[in-house]
N, CA, C and O atoms as CSV, one atom per row, in Angstrom:
chain,resi,resn,atom,element,x,y,z
A,1,MET,N,N,44.885,165.856,128.366
A,1,MET,CA,C,43.470,165.457,128.241
A,1,MET,C,C,43.227,164.275,129.078
A,1,MET,O,O,42.164,164.144,129.686
A,2,LEU,N,N,44.204,163.382,129.132
A,2,LEU,CA,C,43.954,162.199,130.007
A,2,LEU,C,C,43.939,162.541,131.478
A,2,LEU,O,O,43.308,161.802,132.234
A,3,ALA,N,N,44.532,163.523,131.917
A,3,ALA,CA,C,44.441,163.968,133.271
A,3,ALA,C,C,43.070,164.433,133.673
A,3,ALA,O,O,42.708,164.296,134.841
A,4,LYS,N,N,42.279,164.981,132.758
A,4,LYS,CA,C,40.873,165.382,133.033
A,4,LYS,C,C,40.042,164.145,133.057
A,4,LYS,O,O,39.107,164.107,133.857
A,5,LEU,N,N,40.276,163.112,132.263
A,5,LEU,CA,C,39.424,161.940,132.193
A,5,LEU,C,C,39.778,160.932,133.374
A,5,LEU,O,O,38.900,160.190,133.814
A,6,PHE,N,N,40.982,160.914,133.846
A,6,PHE,CA,C,41.493,160.025,134.823
A,6,PHE,C,C,42.166,160.833,135.915
A,6,PHE,O,O,43.390,160.738,136.011
A,7,PRO,N,N,41.493,161.623,136.754
A,7,PRO,CA,C,42.217,162.440,137.717
A,7,PRO,C,C,42.805,161.636,138.854
A,7,PRO,O,O,43.847,162.056,139.358
A,8,LEU,N,N,42.258,160.540,139.306
A,8,LEU,CA,C,42.878,159.804,140.320
A,8,LEU,C,C,44.164,159.060,139.861
A,8,LEU,O,O,45.087,158.854,140.650
A,9,SER,N,N,44.196,158.676,138.609
A,9,SER,CA,C,45.396,158.006,138.093
A,9,SER,C,C,46.660,158.905,138.079
A,9,SER,O,O,47.796,158.445,138.192
A,10,TYR,N,N,46.390,160.158,137.938
A,10,TYR,CA,C,47.594,161.088,137.865
A,10,TYR,C,C,48.080,161.589,139.204
A,10,TYR,O,O,48.978,162.428,139.277
A,11,ARG,N,N,47.442,161.035,140.339
A,11,ARG,CA,C,47.886,161.337,141.673
A,11,ARG,C,C,48.782,160.259,142.204
A,11,ARG,O,O,49.253,160.343,143.338
A,12,ALA,N,N,49.023,159.260,141.419
A,12,ALA,CA,C,49.811,158.072,141.917
A,12,ALA,C,C,51.261,158.317,141.910
A,12,ALA,O,O,51.963,157.815,141.032
A,13,ASN,N,N,51.782,159.107,142.897
A,13,ASN,CA,C,53.181,159.488,142.903
A,13,ASN,C,C,54.045,158.552,143.791
A,13,ASN,O,O,55.252,158.406,143.601
A,14,SER,N,N,53.376,157.952,144.733
A,14,SER,CA,C,54.163,157.001,145.660
A,14,SER,C,C,53.532,155.696,145.576
A,14,SER,O,O,52.431,155.570,145.041
A,15,LEU,N,N,54.218,154.643,146.113
A,15,LEU,CA,C,53.737,153.322,146.078
A,15,LEU,C,C,52.468,153.108,146.805
A,15,LEU,O,O,51.617,152.340,146.356
A,16,GLY,N,N,52.304,153.775,147.940
A,16,GLY,CA,C,51.038,153.773,148.735
A,16,GLY,C,C,49.888,154.344,148.008
A,16,GLY,O,O,48.797,153.786,148.129
A,17,SER,N,N,50.014,155.461,147.218
A,17,SER,CA,C,48.952,156.043,146.541
A,17,SER,C,C,48.657,155.209,145.375
A,17,SER,O,O,47.481,155.117,145.025
A,18,LEU,N,N,49.595,154.573,144.712
A,18,LEU,CA,C,49.395,153.696,143.606
A,18,LEU,C,C,48.528,152.547,144.009
A,18,LEU,O,O,47.563,152.237,143.310
A,19,ILE,N,N,48.824,151.909,145.088
A,19,ILE,CA,C,48.089,150.818,145.622
A,19,ILE,C,C,46.724,151.229,145.942
A,19,ILE,O,O,45.781,150.493,145.651
A,20,LEU,N,N,46.549,152.396,146.543
A,20,LEU,CA,C,45.243,152.896,146.970
A,20,LEU,C,C,44.333,153.027,145.776
A,20,LEU,O,O,43.187,152.580,145.821
A,21,TYR,N,N,44.862,153.685,144.611
A,21,TYR,CA,C,44.098,153.933,143.477
A,21,TYR,C,C,43.780,152.624,142.684
A,21,TYR,O,O,42.727,152.477,142.063
A,22,ILE,N,N,44.703,151.748,142.746
A,22,ILE,CA,C,44.301,150.379,142.153
A,22,ILE,C,C,43.222,149.724,142.884
A,22,ILE,O,O,42.306,149.187,142.260
A,23,VAL,N,N,43.263,149.726,144.258
A,23,VAL,CA,C,42.258,149.185,145.012
A,23,VAL,C,C,40.849,149.823,144.745
A,23,VAL,O,O,39.804,149.173,144.695
A,24,LEU,N,N,40.952,151.133,144.587
A,24,LEU,CA,C,39.678,151.907,144.325
A,24,LEU,C,C,39.146,151.521,142.930
A,24,LEU,O,O,37.942,151.356,142.733
A,25,TYR,N,N,40.048,151.386,142.001
A,25,TYR,CA,C,39.545,150.964,140.661
A,25,TYR,C,C,39.125,149.572,140.572
A,25,TYR,O,O,38.450,149.227,139.602
A,26,VAL,N,N,39.475,148.662,141.548
A,26,VAL,CA,C,39.013,147.304,141.559
A,26,VAL,C,C,37.629,147.305,142.351
A,26,VAL,O,O,36.674,146.640,141.950
A,27,ILE,N,N,37.582,148.024,143.400
A,27,ILE,CA,C,36.341,147.921,144.283
A,27,ILE,C,C,35.119,148.575,143.533
A,27,ILE,O,O,34.000,148.075,143.643
A,28,LEU,N,N,35.328,149.610,142.829
A,28,LEU,CA,C,34.178,150.231,142.128
A,28,LEU,C,C,33.424,149.395,141.217
A,28,LEU,O,O,32.196,149.423,141.300
A,29,PRO,N,N,34.037,148.593,140.285
A,29,PRO,CA,C,33.271,147.684,139.485
A,29,PRO,C,C,32.652,146.498,140.227
A,29,PRO,O,O,31.622,145.938,139.851
A,30,ALA,N,N,33.377,146.151,141.338
A,30,ALA,CA,C,32.881,145.016,142.133
A,30,ALA,C,C,31.511,145.424,142.854
A,30,ALA,O,O,30.547,144.658,142.878
A,31,VAL,N,N,31.506,146.603,143.398
A,31,VAL,CA,C,30.236,147.095,144.087
A,31,VAL,C,C,29.106,147.300,143.001
A,31,VAL,O,O,27.934,146.997,143.222
A,32,LEU,N,N,29.538,147.820,141.851
A,32,LEU,CA,C,28.522,148.080,140.850
A,32,LEU,C,C,28.019,146.690,140.261
A,32,LEU,O,O,26.886,146.587,139.790
A,33,GLY,N,N,28.859,145.691,140.306
A,33,GLY,CA,C,28.520,144.472,139.799
A,33,GLY,C,C,27.424,143.777,140.649
A,33,GLY,O,O,26.507,143.110,140.170
A,34,VAL,N,N,27.626,144.007,141.946
A,34,VAL,CA,C,26.566,143.491,142.931
A,34,VAL,C,C,25.232,144.175,142.663
A,34,VAL,O,O,24.193,143.517,142.609
A,35,VAL,N,N,25.260,145.526,142.492
A,35,VAL,CA,C,24.026,146.153,142.200
A,35,VAL,C,C,23.445,145.767,140.910
A,35,VAL,O,O,22.224,145.669,140.790
A,36,MET,N,N,24.332,145.519,139.839
A,36,MET,CA,C,23.796,145.089,138.565
A,36,MET,C,C,23.193,143.672,138.683
A,36,MET,O,O,22.192,143.369,138.033
A,37,GLY,N,N,23.817,142.794,139.526
A,37,GLY,CA,C,23.263,141.459,139.690
A,37,GLY,C,C,21.811,141.423,140.335
A,37,GLY,O,O,20.978,140.545,140.107
A,38,ILE,N,N,21.650,142.449,141.124
A,38,ILE,CA,C,20.316,142.544,141.766
A,38,ILE,C,C,19.298,143.057,140.800
A,38,ILE,O,O,18.161,142.585,140.801
A,39,LEU,N,N,19.664,144.016,139.965
A,39,LEU,CA,C,18.785,144.662,138.968
A,39,LEU,C,C,18.669,144.004,137.657
A,39,LEU,O,O,17.870,144.426,136.821
A,40,SER,N,N,19.462,142.945,137.430
A,40,SER,CA,C,19.587,142.374,136.091
A,40,SER,C,C,18.339,141.515,135.761
A,40,SER,O,O,18.174,141.092,134.617
A,41,GLY,N,N,17.508,141.270,136.704
A,41,GLY,CA,C,16.315,140.517,136.425
A,41,GLY,C,C,15.248,141.234,135.584
A,41,GLY,O,O,14.368,140.629,134.973
A,42,ILE,N,N,15.393,142.584,135.597
A,42,ILE,CA,C,14.462,143.390,134.788
A,42,ILE,C,C,15.121,143.568,133.380
A,42,ILE,O,O,16.210,144.133,133.268
A,43,PRO,N,N,14.471,143.099,132.369
A,43,PRO,CA,C,15.101,142.935,131.044
A,43,PRO,C,C,15.658,144.199,130.536
A,43,PRO,O,O,16.847,144.191,130.215
A,44,VAL,N,N,14.974,145.288,130.415
A,44,VAL,CA,C,15.557,146.529,129.803
A,44,VAL,C,C,16.642,147.110,130.681
A,44,VAL,O,O,17.726,147.455,130.212
A,45,ILE,N,N,16.341,147.212,131.939
A,45,ILE,CA,C,17.350,147.760,132.857
A,45,ILE,C,C,18.585,146.902,132.913
A,45,ILE,O,O,19.692,147.431,133.009
A,46,GLY,N,N,18.439,145.619,132.859
A,46,GLY,CA,C,19.545,144.750,132.943
A,46,GLY,C,C,20.414,144.885,131.709
A,46,GLY,O,O,21.638,144.815,131.815
A,47,TRP,N,N,19.802,145.084,130.506
A,47,TRP,CA,C,20.556,145.256,129.286
A,47,TRP,C,C,21.339,146.620,129.370
A,47,TRP,O,O,22.520,146.686,129.029
A,48,ILE,N,N,20.658,147.669,129.822
A,48,ILE,CA,C,21.284,149.023,129.891
A,48,ILE,C,C,22.433,149.012,130.894
A,48,ILE,O,O,23.483,149.619,130.685
A,49,LEU,N,N,22.191,148.299,131.985
A,49,LEU,CA,C,23.270,148.247,132.972
A,49,LEU,C,C,24.367,147.431,132.580
A,49,LEU,O,O,25.482,147.675,133.040
A,50,GLY,N,N,24.172,146.426,131.730
A,50,GLY,CA,C,25.209,145.540,131.163
A,50,GLY,C,C,26.125,146.374,130.373
A,50,GLY,O,O,27.340,146.260,130.533
A,51,ILE,N,N,25.606,147.240,129.496
A,51,ILE,CA,C,26.428,148.153,128.684
A,51,ILE,C,C,27.217,149.095,129.478
A,51,ILE,O,O,28.404,149.296,129.221
A,52,ALA,N,N,26.545,149.732,130.521
A,52,ALA,CA,C,27.118,150.659,131.390
A,52,ALA,C,C,28.249,150.019,132.181
A,52,ALA,O,O,29.305,150.621,132.372
A,53,MET,N,N,28.024,148.824,132.628
A,53,MET,CA,C,29.097,148.101,133.419
A,53,MET,C,C,30.247,147.775,132.620
A,53,MET,O,O,31.376,147.854,133.103
A,54,SER,N,N,30.029,147.389,131.343
A,54,SER,CA,C,31.263,147.154,130.455
A,54,SER,C,C,32.093,148.476,130.270
A,54,SER,O,O,33.323,148.433,130.291
A,55,LEU,N,N,31.417,149.634,130.090
A,55,LEU,CA,C,32.127,150.910,130.034
A,55,LEU,C,C,32.900,151.226,131.299
A,55,LEU,O,O,34.023,151.727,131.257
A,56,ILE,N,N,32.289,150.929,132.399
A,56,ILE,CA,C,32.887,151.235,133.681
A,56,ILE,C,C,34.060,150.353,133.939
A,56,ILE,O,O,35.065,150.791,134.499
A,57,ASP,N,N,33.949,149.087,133.530
A,57,ASP,CA,C,35.067,148.116,133.646
A,57,ASP,C,C,36.251,148.615,132.735
A,57,ASP,O,O,37.412,148.607,133.144
A,58,LEU,N,N,35.908,149.035,131.519
A,58,LEU,CA,C,36.917,149.550,130.597
A,58,LEU,C,C,37.682,150.792,131.197
A,58,LEU,O,O,38.905,150.925,131.145
A,59,TYR,N,N,36.826,151.660,131.757
A,59,TYR,CA,C,37.377,152.937,132.356
A,59,TYR,C,C,38.347,152.551,133.504
A,59,TYR,O,O,39.471,153.048,133.569
A,60,CYS,N,N,37.886,151.656,134.404
A,60,CYS,CA,C,38.746,151.308,135.461
A,60,CYS,C,C,40.015,150.551,135.040
A,60,CYS,O,O,41.056,150.763,135.662
A,61,PHE,N,N,39.987,149.695,134.037
A,61,PHE,CA,C,41.126,149.080,133.533
A,61,PHE,C,C,42.138,150.082,132.909
A,61,PHE,O,O,43.339,149.931,133.130
A,62,ILE,N,N,41.710,151.039,132.182
A,62,ILE,CA,C,42.484,152.025,131.680
A,62,ILE,C,C,43.076,152.856,132.751
A,62,ILE,O,O,44.248,153.227,132.685
A,63,GLY,N,N,42.279,153.163,133.754
A,63,GLY,CA,C,42.757,153.970,134.880
A,63,GLY,C,C,43.839,153.306,135.680
A,63,GLY,O,O,44.754,153.987,136.142
A,64,ILE,N,N,43.776,151.974,135.871
A,64,ILE,CA,C,44.864,151.307,136.450
A,64,ILE,C,C,46.133,151.327,135.624
A,64,ILE,O,O,47.222,151.439,136.189
A,65,ILE,N,N,46.037,151.225,134.337
A,65,ILE,CA,C,47.205,151.218,133.482
A,65,ILE,C,C,47.806,152.568,133.551
A,65,ILE,O,O,49.026,152.680,133.674
A,66,ILE,N,N,46.998,153.643,133.476
A,66,ILE,CA,C,47.566,155.017,133.536
A,66,ILE,C,C,48.219,155.257,134.853
A,66,ILE,O,O,49.295,155.851,134.914
A,67,ALA,N,N,47.560,154.785,135.977
A,67,ALA,CA,C,48.178,155.023,137.287
A,67,ALA,C,C,49.568,154.319,137.395
A,67,ALA,O,O,50.489,154.858,138.009
A,68,ILE,N,N,49.698,153.148,136.807
A,68,ILE,CA,C,51.025,152.517,136.871
A,68,ILE,C,C,52.022,153.226,135.937
A,68,ILE,O,O,53.205,153.338,136.258
A,69,LEU,N,N,51.544,153.692,134.807
A,69,LEU,CA,C,52.497,154.461,133.901
A,69,LEU,C,C,52.932,155.832,134.502
A,69,LEU,O,O,54.057,156.286,134.294
A,70,VAL,N,N,51.970,156.488,135.275
A,70,VAL,CA,C,52.322,157.741,135.946
A,70,VAL,C,C,53.293,157.411,137.068
A,70,VAL,O,O,54.254,158.164,137.232
A,71,PHE,N,N,53.134,156.378,137.838
A,71,PHE,CA,C,54.047,155.971,138.887
A,71,PHE,C,C,55.496,155.665,138.344
A,71,PHE,O,O,56.505,156.006,138.960
A,72,LEU,N,N,55.513,155.052,137.245
A,72,LEU,CA,C,56.778,154.706,136.622
A,72,LEU,C,C,57.382,155.842,135.885
A,72,LEU,O,O,58.495,155.734,135.371
A,73,LYS,N,N,56.658,156.959,135.817
A,73,LYS,CA,C,57.041,158.195,135.168
A,73,LYS,C,C,57.227,157.992,133.697
A,73,LYS,O,O,58.160,158.541,133.113
A,74,VAL,N,N,56.342,157.197,133.057
A,74,VAL,CA,C,56.347,157.068,131.574
A,74,VAL,C,C,55.381,158.138,130.990
A,74,VAL,O,O,55.617,158.691,129.915
A,75,VAL,N,N,54.318,158.395,131.722
A,75,VAL,CA,C,53.346,159.473,131.340
A,75,VAL,C,C,53.429,160.558,132.399
A,75,VAL,O,O,53.484,160.317,133.605
A,76,LYS,N,N,53.433,161.816,131.838
A,76,LYS,CA,C,53.435,162.897,132.769
A,76,LYS,C,C,52.126,163.665,132.766
A,76,LYS,O,O,51.973,164.628,133.517
């Protein structure tokens, strides 16, 4: 089930791919944070984007952990 939710994390078989996926999981929230910063001036949209951004941050954090565990062969 986790493989369907985090498909990038399950491809981290080598050190290079692990670093690539960790960088992707770090860049995604950073780019979305810039967009959220621009749109946060609108009250309702800023509130909705704040919730969405929190969920995306959590998804990326869990994705990084799973990628590391797959690389270490703890999770298959």
